[in-house]
XYZ file of C-alpha atoms in Angstrom:
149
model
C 6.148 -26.947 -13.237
C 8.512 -25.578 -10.708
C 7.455 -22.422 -8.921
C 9.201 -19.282 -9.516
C 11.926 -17.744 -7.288
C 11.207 -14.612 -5.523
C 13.126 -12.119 -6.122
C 12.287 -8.503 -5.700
C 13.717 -5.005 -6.756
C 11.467 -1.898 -6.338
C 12.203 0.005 -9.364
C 10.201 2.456 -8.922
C 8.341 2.834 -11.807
C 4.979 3.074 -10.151
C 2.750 0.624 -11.790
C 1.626 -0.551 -8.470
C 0.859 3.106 -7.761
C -0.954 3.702 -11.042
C -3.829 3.238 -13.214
C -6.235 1.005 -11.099
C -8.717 1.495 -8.085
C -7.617 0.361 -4.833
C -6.971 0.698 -1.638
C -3.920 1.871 0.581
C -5.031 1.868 4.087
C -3.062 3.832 6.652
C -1.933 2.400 10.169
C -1.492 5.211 12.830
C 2.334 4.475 12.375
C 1.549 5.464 8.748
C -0.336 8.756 9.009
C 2.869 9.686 12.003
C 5.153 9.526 8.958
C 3.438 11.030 6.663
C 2.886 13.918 9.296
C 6.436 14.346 9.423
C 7.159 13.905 6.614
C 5.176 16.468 4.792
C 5.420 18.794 8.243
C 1.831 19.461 8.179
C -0.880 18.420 11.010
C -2.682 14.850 11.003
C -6.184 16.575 10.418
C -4.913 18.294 7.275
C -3.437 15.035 5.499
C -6.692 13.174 6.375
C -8.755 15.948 4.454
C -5.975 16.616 1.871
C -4.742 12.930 1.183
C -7.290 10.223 2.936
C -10.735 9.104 2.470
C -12.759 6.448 4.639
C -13.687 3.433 3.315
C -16.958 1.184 4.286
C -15.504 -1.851 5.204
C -17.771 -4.390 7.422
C -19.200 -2.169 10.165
C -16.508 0.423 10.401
C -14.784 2.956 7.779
C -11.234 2.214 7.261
C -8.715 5.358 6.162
C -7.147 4.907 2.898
C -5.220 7.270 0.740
C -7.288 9.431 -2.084
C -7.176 8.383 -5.261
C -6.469 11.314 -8.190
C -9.157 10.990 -10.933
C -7.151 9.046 -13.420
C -6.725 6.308 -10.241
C -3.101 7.165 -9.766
C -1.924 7.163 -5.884
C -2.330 10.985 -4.837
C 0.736 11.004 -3.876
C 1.963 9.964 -7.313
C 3.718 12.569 -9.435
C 5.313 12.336 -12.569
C 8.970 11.324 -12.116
C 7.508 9.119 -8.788
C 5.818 9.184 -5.245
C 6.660 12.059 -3.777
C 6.178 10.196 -0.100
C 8.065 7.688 -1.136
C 10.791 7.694 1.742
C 7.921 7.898 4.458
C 5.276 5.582 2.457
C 2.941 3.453 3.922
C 3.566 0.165 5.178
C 1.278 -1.231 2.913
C 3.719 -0.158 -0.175
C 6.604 -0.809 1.388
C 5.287 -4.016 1.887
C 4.485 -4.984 -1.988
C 4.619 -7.420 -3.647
C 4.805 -9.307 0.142
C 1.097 -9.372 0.407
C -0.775 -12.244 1.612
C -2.894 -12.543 -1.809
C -0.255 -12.668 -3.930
C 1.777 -14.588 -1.626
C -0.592 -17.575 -1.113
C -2.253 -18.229 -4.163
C -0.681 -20.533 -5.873
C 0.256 -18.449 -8.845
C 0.084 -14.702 -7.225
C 3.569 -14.548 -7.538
C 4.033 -15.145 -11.242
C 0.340 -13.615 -11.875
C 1.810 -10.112 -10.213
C 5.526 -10.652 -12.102
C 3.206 -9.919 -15.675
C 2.740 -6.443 -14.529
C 5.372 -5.565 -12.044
C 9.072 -5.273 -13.928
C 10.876 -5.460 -10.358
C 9.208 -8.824 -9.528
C 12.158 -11.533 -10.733
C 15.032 -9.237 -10.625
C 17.446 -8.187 -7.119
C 17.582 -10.634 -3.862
C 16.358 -13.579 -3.334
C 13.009 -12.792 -0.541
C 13.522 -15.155 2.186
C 10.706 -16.943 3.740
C 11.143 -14.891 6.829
C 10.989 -11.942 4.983
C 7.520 -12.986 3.972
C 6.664 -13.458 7.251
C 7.995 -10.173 9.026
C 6.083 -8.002 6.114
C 2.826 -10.305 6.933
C 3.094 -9.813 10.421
C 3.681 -6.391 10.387
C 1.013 -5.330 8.219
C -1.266 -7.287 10.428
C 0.200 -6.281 13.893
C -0.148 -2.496 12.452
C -3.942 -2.764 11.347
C -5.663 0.058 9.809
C -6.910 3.495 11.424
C -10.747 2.381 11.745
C -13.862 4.200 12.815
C -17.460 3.335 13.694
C -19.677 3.073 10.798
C -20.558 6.682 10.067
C -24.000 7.817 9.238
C -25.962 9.511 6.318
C -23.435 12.813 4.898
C -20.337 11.610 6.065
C -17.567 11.262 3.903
């Protein structure tokens, strides 16, 4: 069987941003944007938006989650960041999971309607969104103690 073609088209319609747990961990270039974007101070989108996640010995900072496990930036009609969203989304579906299993690609095209439609990605697009995400790394601190958050 001959592996699929990848083509991508966001189309916005937020299934990646919707209805599961997960994870969107913010870069420093991340949390600058979103400072901007929203015009409020970095200390007030880390309590508003963020949370920090235990990840090996250090918390990582990811965006909130809203109960239902939509993005908390997610509001009906779309993301209301989306212009100064993470790299992380701006990234998708170029992430290295779905990108080298052997499948990922058609496995993620049975939920995602913009997966298959639009440009062809080229190889080097692959690698540039890989690259960057890992270049960028996450806003970390050291494991935090008993009450933290």
């Amino acid at each position: 069987m001959q592996a699929m073609e990848k083509r991508f088209f966001c189309t916005q319609c937020g299934i990646c941003c919707r209805y599961e747990e997960g994870y969107v961990f913010l870069s420093p270039q991340d949390l600058e944007q979103l400072t901007a974007f929203l015009g409020q101070k970095e200390a007030r989108i880390v309590e508003e938006y963020c949370r920090w996640v235990p990840l090996g010995g250090e918390d990582q900072l990811s965006l909130r989650e809203q109960p239902n496990h939509d993005c908390v930036f997610w509001r009906d009609g779309g993301c209301i960041v989306y212009e100064a969203r993470p790299l992380q989304c701006r990234t998708y579906p170029l992430w290295r999971h779905i990108l080298e299993e052997p499948r990922g690609w058609e496995q993620e095209a049975l939920s995602c309607p913009g997966i298959g439609i639009g440009e062809k990605v080229s190889f080097l697009a692959e690698k540039r969104a890989l690259r960057e995400r890992q270049r960028q790394g996450p806003i970390t601190r050291p494991r935090s103690g008993p009450g933290r958050k």
